[in-house]
Amino acid sequence: MWSHLELSYFRNIVPADAIRDLVVKEQPAEMRLLRAEILLTTPSAFILPQDWQGSAGRPEWHASLEYIDVQSAYLGEYRDIMRKYIGPAAAKLVRANKIGTFRAMETAAVLYRDPALNIDWNQIHLCEVEADGFTGFGPEFDAALHEVSPDGGFTSVFAGLERMRTIPRWTFNDPVVEADAAVGREGTAES
């Protein structure tokens, strides 16, 4: 079990000071680092609304975090599916205010992994959803996917994913910390 995920966003390069402070430097006794990694945003699948101000203004929304392990032989194909289908469908859902954001990120390098951590992943998907009554992404994504790819909706696109990946962990969490709002001001918001 773990209780906290911290994402720090950097453009172009991760400063050595950040790695030293978060990974190398001894942490307070009450904290235990389980994993530290460098993530890259998945092309066309890192979607923020134009006016993104973080999720503090939407207390009914919770962060949905999927930790996904894609088999290495399928990483390129998986990225193409994310870029061509999932990202554009997620953008439609963000614009329709069905989900807050859709942030797909890929592990570029694992800097530290606690030997006791018994799961692994190479993708993280973060979005904000209204958790009460949440029945999954199926119906909303199905409609959006049919617009993006008329010959294949949710069943068609996701059927191919099952052979490529596992989802070892999926959690709902408290809203994303407000420092998250700065990401939207960096020019990464989708238009």
JSON list of N, CA and C in Angstrom, two decimals, residues 27-68:
[
{"chain": "A", "resi": 27, "resn": "GLN", "atom": "N", "xyz": [15.33, 11.02, 3.07]},
{"chain": "A", "resi": 27, "resn": "GLN", "atom": "CA", "xyz": [13.98, 11.56, 3.29]},
{"chain": "A", "resi": 27, "resn": "GLN", "atom": "C", "xyz": [13.63, 11.51, 4.78]},
{"chain": "A", "resi": 28, "resn": "PRO", "atom": "N", "xyz": [12.63, 12.29, 5.19]},
{"chain": "A", "resi": 28, "resn": "PRO", "atom": "CA", "xyz": [12.20, 12.24, 6.59]},
{"chain": "A", "resi": 28, "resn": "PRO", "atom": "C", "xyz": [11.82, 10.81, 6.99]},
{"chain": "A", "resi": 29, "resn": "ALA", "atom": "N", "xyz": [11.99, 10.48, 8.26]},
{"chain": "A", "resi": 29, "resn": "ALA", "atom": "CA", "xyz": [11.77, 9.12, 8.75]},
{"chain": "A", "resi": 29, "resn": "ALA", "atom": "C", "xyz": [10.35, 8.63, 8.49]},
{"chain": "A", "resi": 30, "resn": "GLU", "atom": "N", "xyz": [9.37, 9.53, 8.50]},
{"chain": "A", "resi": 30, "resn": "GLU", "atom": "CA", "xyz": [7.98, 9.12, 8.30]},
{"chain": "A", "resi": 30, "resn": "GLU", "atom": "C", "xyz": [7.64, 8.83, 6.83]},
{"chain": "A", "resi": 31, "resn": "MET", "atom": "N", "xyz": [8.58, 9.10, 5.94]},
{"chain": "A", "resi": 31, "resn": "MET", "atom": "CA", "xyz": [8.36, 8.84, 4.51]},
{"chain": "A", "resi": 31, "resn": "MET", "atom": "C", "xyz": [9.18, 7.64, 4.07]},
{"chain": "A", "resi": 32, "resn": "ARG", "atom": "N", "xyz": [8.61, 6.89, 3.14]},
{"chain": "A", "resi": 32, "resn": "ARG", "atom": "CA", "xyz": [9.34, 5.77, 2.54]},
{"chain": "A", "resi": 32, "resn": "ARG", "atom": "C", "xyz": [9.15, 5.83, 1.03]},
{"chain": "A", "resi": 33, "resn": "LEU", "atom": "N", "xyz": [10.19, 6.09, 0.32]},
{"chain": "A", "resi": 33, "resn": "LEU", "atom": "CA", "xyz": [10.14, 6.17, -1.14]},
{"chain": "A", "resi": 33, "resn": "LEU", "atom": "C", "xyz": [10.01, 4.77, -1.70]},
{"chain": "A", "resi": 34, "resn": "LEU", "atom": "N", "xyz": [8.97, 4.53, -2.49]},
{"chain": "A", "resi": 34, "resn": "LEU", "atom": "CA", "xyz": [8.78, 3.23, -3.12]},
{"chain": "A", "resi": 34, "resn": "LEU", "atom": "C", "xyz": [9.33, 3.21, -4.55]},
{"chain": "A", "resi": 35, "resn": "ARG", "atom": "N", "xyz": [9.16, 4.32, -5.25]},
{"chain": "A", "resi": 35, "resn": "ARG", "atom": "CA", "xyz": [9.62, 4.35, -6.63]},
{"chain": "A", "resi": 35, "resn": "ARG", "atom": "C", "xyz": [9.80, 5.80, -7.06]},
{"chain": "A", "resi": 36, "resn": "ALA", "atom": "N", "xyz": [10.82, 6.05, -7.85]},
{"chain": "A", "resi": 36, "resn": "ALA", "atom": "CA", "xyz": [11.03, 7.35, -8.47]},
{"chain": "A", "resi": 36, "resn": "ALA", "atom": "C", "xyz": [11.37, 7.08, -9.93]},
{"chain": "A", "resi": 37, "resn": "GLU", "atom": "N", "xyz": [10.72, 7.82, -10.82]},
{"chain": "A", "resi": 37, "resn": "GLU", "atom": "CA", "xyz": [10.94, 7.58, -12.24]},
{"chain": "A", "resi": 37, "resn": "GLU", "atom": "C", "xyz": [10.81, 8.87, -13.02]},
{"chain": "A", "resi": 38, "resn": "ILE", "atom": "N", "xyz": [11.34, 8.86, -14.20]},
{"chain": "A", "resi": 38, "resn": "ILE", "atom": "CA", "xyz": [11.15, 9.95, -15.15]},
{"chain": "A", "resi": 38, "resn": "ILE", "atom": "C", "xyz": [10.09, 9.47, -16.14]},
{"chain": "A", "resi": 39, "resn": "LEU", "atom": "N", "xyz": [9.05, 10.26, -16.28]},
{"chain": "A", "resi": 39, "resn": "LEU", "atom": "CA", "xyz": [7.95, 9.96, -17.19]},
{"chain": "A", "resi": 39, "resn": "LEU", "atom": "C", "xyz": [7.96, 10.97, -18.33]},
{"chain": "A", "resi": 40, "resn": "LEU", "atom": "N", "xyz": [7.60, 10.50, -19.50]},
{"chain": "A", "resi": 40, "resn": "LEU", "atom": "CA", "xyz": [7.41, 11.39, -20.66]},
{"chain": "A", "resi": 40, "resn": "LEU", "atom": "C", "xyz": [5.93, 11.38, -21.00]},
{"chain": "A", "resi": 41, "resn": "THR", "atom": "N", "xyz": [5.43, 12.50, -21.45]},
{"chain": "A", "resi": 41, "resn": "THR", "atom": "CA", "xyz": [4.03, 12.55, -21.85]},
{"chain": "A", "resi": 41, "resn": "THR", "atom": "C", "xyz": [3.84, 11.78, -23.15]},
{"chain": "A", "resi": 42, "resn": "THR", "atom": "N", "xyz": [2.75, 11.04, -23.22]},
{"chain": "A", "resi": 42, "resn": "THR", "atom": "CA", "xyz": [2.44, 10.27, -24.43]},
{"chain": "A", "resi": 42, "resn": "THR", "atom": "C", "xyz": [1.92, 11.25, -25.49]},
{"chain": "A", "resi": 43, "resn": "PRO", "atom": "N", "xyz": [2.49, 11.23, -26.69]},
{"chain": "A", "resi": 43, "resn": "PRO", "atom": "CA", "xyz": [2.05, 12.16, -27.73]},
{"chain": "A", "resi": 43, "resn": "PRO", "atom": "C", "xyz": [0.54, 12.10, -27.97]},
{"chain": "A", "resi": 44, "resn": "SER", "atom": "N", "xyz": [-0.09, 13.25, -28.03]},
{"chain": "A", "resi": 44, "resn": "SER", "atom": "CA", "xyz": [-1.53, 13.42, -28.30]},
{"chain": "A", "resi": 44, "resn": "SER", "atom": "C", "xyz": [-2.42, 12.78, -27.25]},
{"chain": "A", "resi": 45, "resn": "ALA", "atom": "N", "xyz": [-1.87, 12.43, -26.08]},
{"chain": "A", "resi": 45, "resn": "ALA", "atom": "CA", "xyz": [-2.68, 11.80, -25.05]},
{"chain": "A", "resi": 45, "resn": "ALA", "atom": "C", "xyz": [-2.39, 12.42, -23.68]},
{"chain": "A", "resi": 46, "resn": "PHE", "atom": "N", "xyz": [-1.99, 13.69, -23.67]},
{"chain": "A", "resi": 46, "resn": "PHE", "atom": "CA", "xyz": [-1.80, 14.45, -22.44]},
{"chain": "A", "resi": 46, "resn": "PHE", "atom": "C", "xyz": [-2.70, 15.67, -22.59]},
{"chain": "A", "resi": 47, "resn": "ILE", "atom": "N", "xyz": [-3.94, 15.53, -22.11]},
{"chain": "A", "resi": 47, "resn": "ILE", "atom": "CA", "xyz": [-5.00, 16.48, -22.43]},
{"chain": "A", "resi": 47, "resn": "ILE", "atom": "C", "xyz": [-5.43, 17.27, -21.20]},
{"chain": "A", "resi": 48, "resn": "LEU", "atom": "N", "xyz": [-5.34, 18.59, -21.30]},
{"chain": "A", "resi": 48, "resn": "LEU", "atom": "CA", "xyz": [-5.84, 19.49, -20.26]},
{"chain": "A", "resi": 48, "resn": "LEU", "atom": "C", "xyz": [-6.82, 20.46, -20.91]},
{"chain": "A", "resi": 49, "resn": "PRO", "atom": "N", "xyz": [-7.88, 20.85, -20.20]},
{"chain": "A", "resi": 49, "resn": "PRO", "atom": "CA", "xyz": [-8.75, 21.87, -20.77]},
{"chain": "A", "resi": 49, "resn": "PRO", "atom": "C", "xyz": [-8.01, 23.20, -20.88]},
{"chain": "A", "resi": 50, "resn": "GLN", "atom": "N", "xyz": [-8.44, 24.06, -21.79]},
{"chain": "A", "resi": 50, "resn": "GLN", "atom": "CA", "xyz": [-7.76, 25.34, -21.99]},
{"chain": "A", "resi": 50, "resn": "GLN", "atom": "C", "xyz": [-7.69, 26.17, -20.72]},
{"chain": "A", "resi": 51, "resn": "ASP", "atom": "N", "xyz": [-8.71, 26.12, -19.91]},
{"chain": "A", "resi": 51, "resn": "ASP", "atom": "CA", "xyz": [-8.77, 26.95, -18.70]},
{"chain": "A", "resi": 51, "resn": "ASP", "atom": "C", "xyz": [-8.41, 26.17, -17.44]},
{"chain": "A", "resi": 52, "resn": "TRP", "atom": "N", "xyz": [-7.60, 25.14, -17.56]},
{"chain": "A", "resi": 52, "resn": "TRP", "atom": "CA", "xyz": [-7.27, 24.27, -16.43]},
{"chain": "A", "resi": 52, "resn": "TRP", "atom": "C", "xyz": [-6.68, 25.06, -15.27]},
{"chain": "A", "resi": 53, "resn": "GLN", "atom": "N", "xyz": [-7.29, 24.91, -14.10]},
{"chain": "A", "resi": 53, "resn": "GLN", "atom": "CA", "xyz": [-6.84, 25.58, -12.89]},
{"chain": "A", "resi": 53, "resn": "GLN", "atom": "C", "xyz": [-6.61, 24.59, -11.76]},
{"chain": "A", "resi": 54, "resn": "GLY", "atom": "N", "xyz": [-6.40, 23.34, -12.07]},
{"chain": "A", "resi": 54, "resn": "GLY", "atom": "CA", "xyz": [-6.27, 22.32, -11.05]},
{"chain": "A", "resi": 54, "resn": "GLY", "atom": "C", "xyz": [-7.66, 21.81, -10.66]},
{"chain": "A", "resi": 55, "resn": "SER", "atom": "N", "xyz": [-7.71, 20.86, -9.76]},
{"chain": "A", "resi": 55, "resn": "SER", "atom": "CA", "xyz": [-8.99, 20.25, -9.44]},
{"chain": "A", "resi": 55, "resn": "SER", "atom": "C", "xyz": [-9.57, 20.69, -8.10]},
{"chain": "A", "resi": 56, "resn": "ALA", "atom": "N", "xyz": [-8.97, 21.68, -7.46]},
{"chain": "A", "resi": 56, "resn": "ALA", "atom": "CA", "xyz": [-9.49, 22.13, -6.17]},
{"chain": "A", "resi": 56, "resn": "ALA", "atom": "C", "xyz": [-10.91, 22.69, -6.28]},
{"chain": "A", "resi": 57, "resn": "GLY", "atom": "N", "xyz": [-11.26, 23.26, -7.42]},
{"chain": "A", "resi": 57, "resn": "GLY", "atom": "CA", "xyz": [-12.59, 23.82, -7.61]},
{"chain": "A", "resi": 57, "resn": "GLY", "atom": "C", "xyz": [-13.65, 22.77, -7.89]},
{"chain": "A", "resi": 58, "resn": "ARG", "atom": "N", "xyz": [-13.28, 21.51, -7.98]},
{"chain": "A", "resi": 58, "resn": "ARG", "atom": "CA", "xyz": [-14.21, 20.42, -8.25]},
{"chain": "A", "resi": 58, "resn": "ARG", "atom": "C", "xyz": [-14.06, 19.34, -7.18]},
{"chain": "A", "resi": 59, "resn": "PRO", "atom": "N", "xyz": [-14.49, 19.60, -5.95]},
{"chain": "A", "resi": 59, "resn": "PRO", "atom": "CA", "xyz": [-14.28, 18.63, -4.86]},
{"chain": "A", "resi": 59, "resn": "PRO", "atom": "C", "xyz": [-14.97, 17.29, -5.08]},
{"chain": "A", "resi": 60, "resn": "GLU", "atom": "N", "xyz": [-15.98, 17.25, -5.96]},
{"chain": "A", "resi": 60, "resn": "GLU", "atom": "CA", "xyz": [-16.66, 15.99, -6.23]},
{"chain": "A", "resi": 60, "resn": "GLU", "atom": "C", "xyz": [-15.84, 15.07, -7.15]},
{"chain": "A", "resi": 61, "resn": "TRP", "atom": "N", "xyz": [-14.81, 15.61, -7.77]},
{"chain": "A", "resi": 61, "resn": "TRP", "atom": "CA", "xyz": [-13.96, 14.82, -8.66]},
{"chain": "A", "resi": 61, "resn": "TRP", "atom": "C", "xyz": [-12.82, 14.21, -7.87]},
{"chain": "A", "resi": 62, "resn": "HIS", "atom": "N", "xyz": [-12.46, 13.00, -8.25]},
{"chain": "A", "resi": 62, "resn": "HIS", "atom": "CA", "xyz": [-11.32, 12.32, -7.66]},
{"chain": "A", "resi": 62, "resn": "HIS", "atom": "C", "xyz": [-10.35, 11.93, -8.77]},
{"chain": "A", "resi": 63, "resn": "ALA", "atom": "N", "xyz": [-9.10, 11.82, -8.40]},
{"chain": "A", "resi": 63, "resn": "ALA", "atom": "CA", "xyz": [-8.09, 11.41, -9.37]},
{"chain": "A", "resi": 63, "resn": "ALA", "atom": "C", "xyz": [-8.19, 9.91, -9.59]},
{"chain": "A", "resi": 64, "resn": "SER", "atom": "N", "xyz": [-8.32, 9.53, -10.84]},
{"chain": "A", "resi": 64, "resn": "SER", "atom": "CA", "xyz": [-8.26, 8.13, -11.23]},
{"chain": "A", "resi": 64, "resn": "SER", "atom": "C", "xyz": [-6.83, 7.89, -11.72]},
{"chain": "A", "resi": 65, "resn": "LEU", "atom": "N", "xyz": [-6.15, 6.97, -11.06]},
{"chain": "A", "resi": 65, "resn": "LEU", "atom": "CA", "xyz": [-4.76, 6.66, -11.42]},
{"chain": "A", "resi": 65, "resn": "LEU", "atom": "C", "xyz": [-4.66, 5.21, -11.85]},
{"chain": "A", "resi": 66, "resn": "GLU", "atom": "N", "xyz": [-4.30, 5.02, -13.10]},
{"chain": "A", "resi": 66, "resn": "GLU", "atom": "CA", "xyz": [-4.07, 3.67, -13.61]},
{"chain": "A", "resi": 66, "resn": "GLU", "atom": "C", "xyz": [-2.56, 3.48, -13.77]},
{"chain": "A", "resi": 67, "resn": "TYR", "atom": "N", "xyz": [-2.06, 2.43, -13.17]},
{"chain": "A", "resi": 67, "resn": "TYR", "atom": "CA", "xyz": [-0.68, 2.02, -13.36]},
{"chain": "A", "resi": 67, "resn": "TYR", "atom": "C", "xyz": [-0.73, 0.86, -14.33]},
{"chain": "A", "resi": 68, "resn": "ILE", "atom": "N", "xyz": [-0.12, 1.01, -15.49]},
{"chain": "A", "resi": 68, "resn": "ILE", "atom": "CA", "xyz": [-0.28, 0.06, -16.58]},
{"chain": "A", "resi": 68, "resn": "ILE", "atom": "C", "xyz": [1.09, -0.51, -16.95]}
]
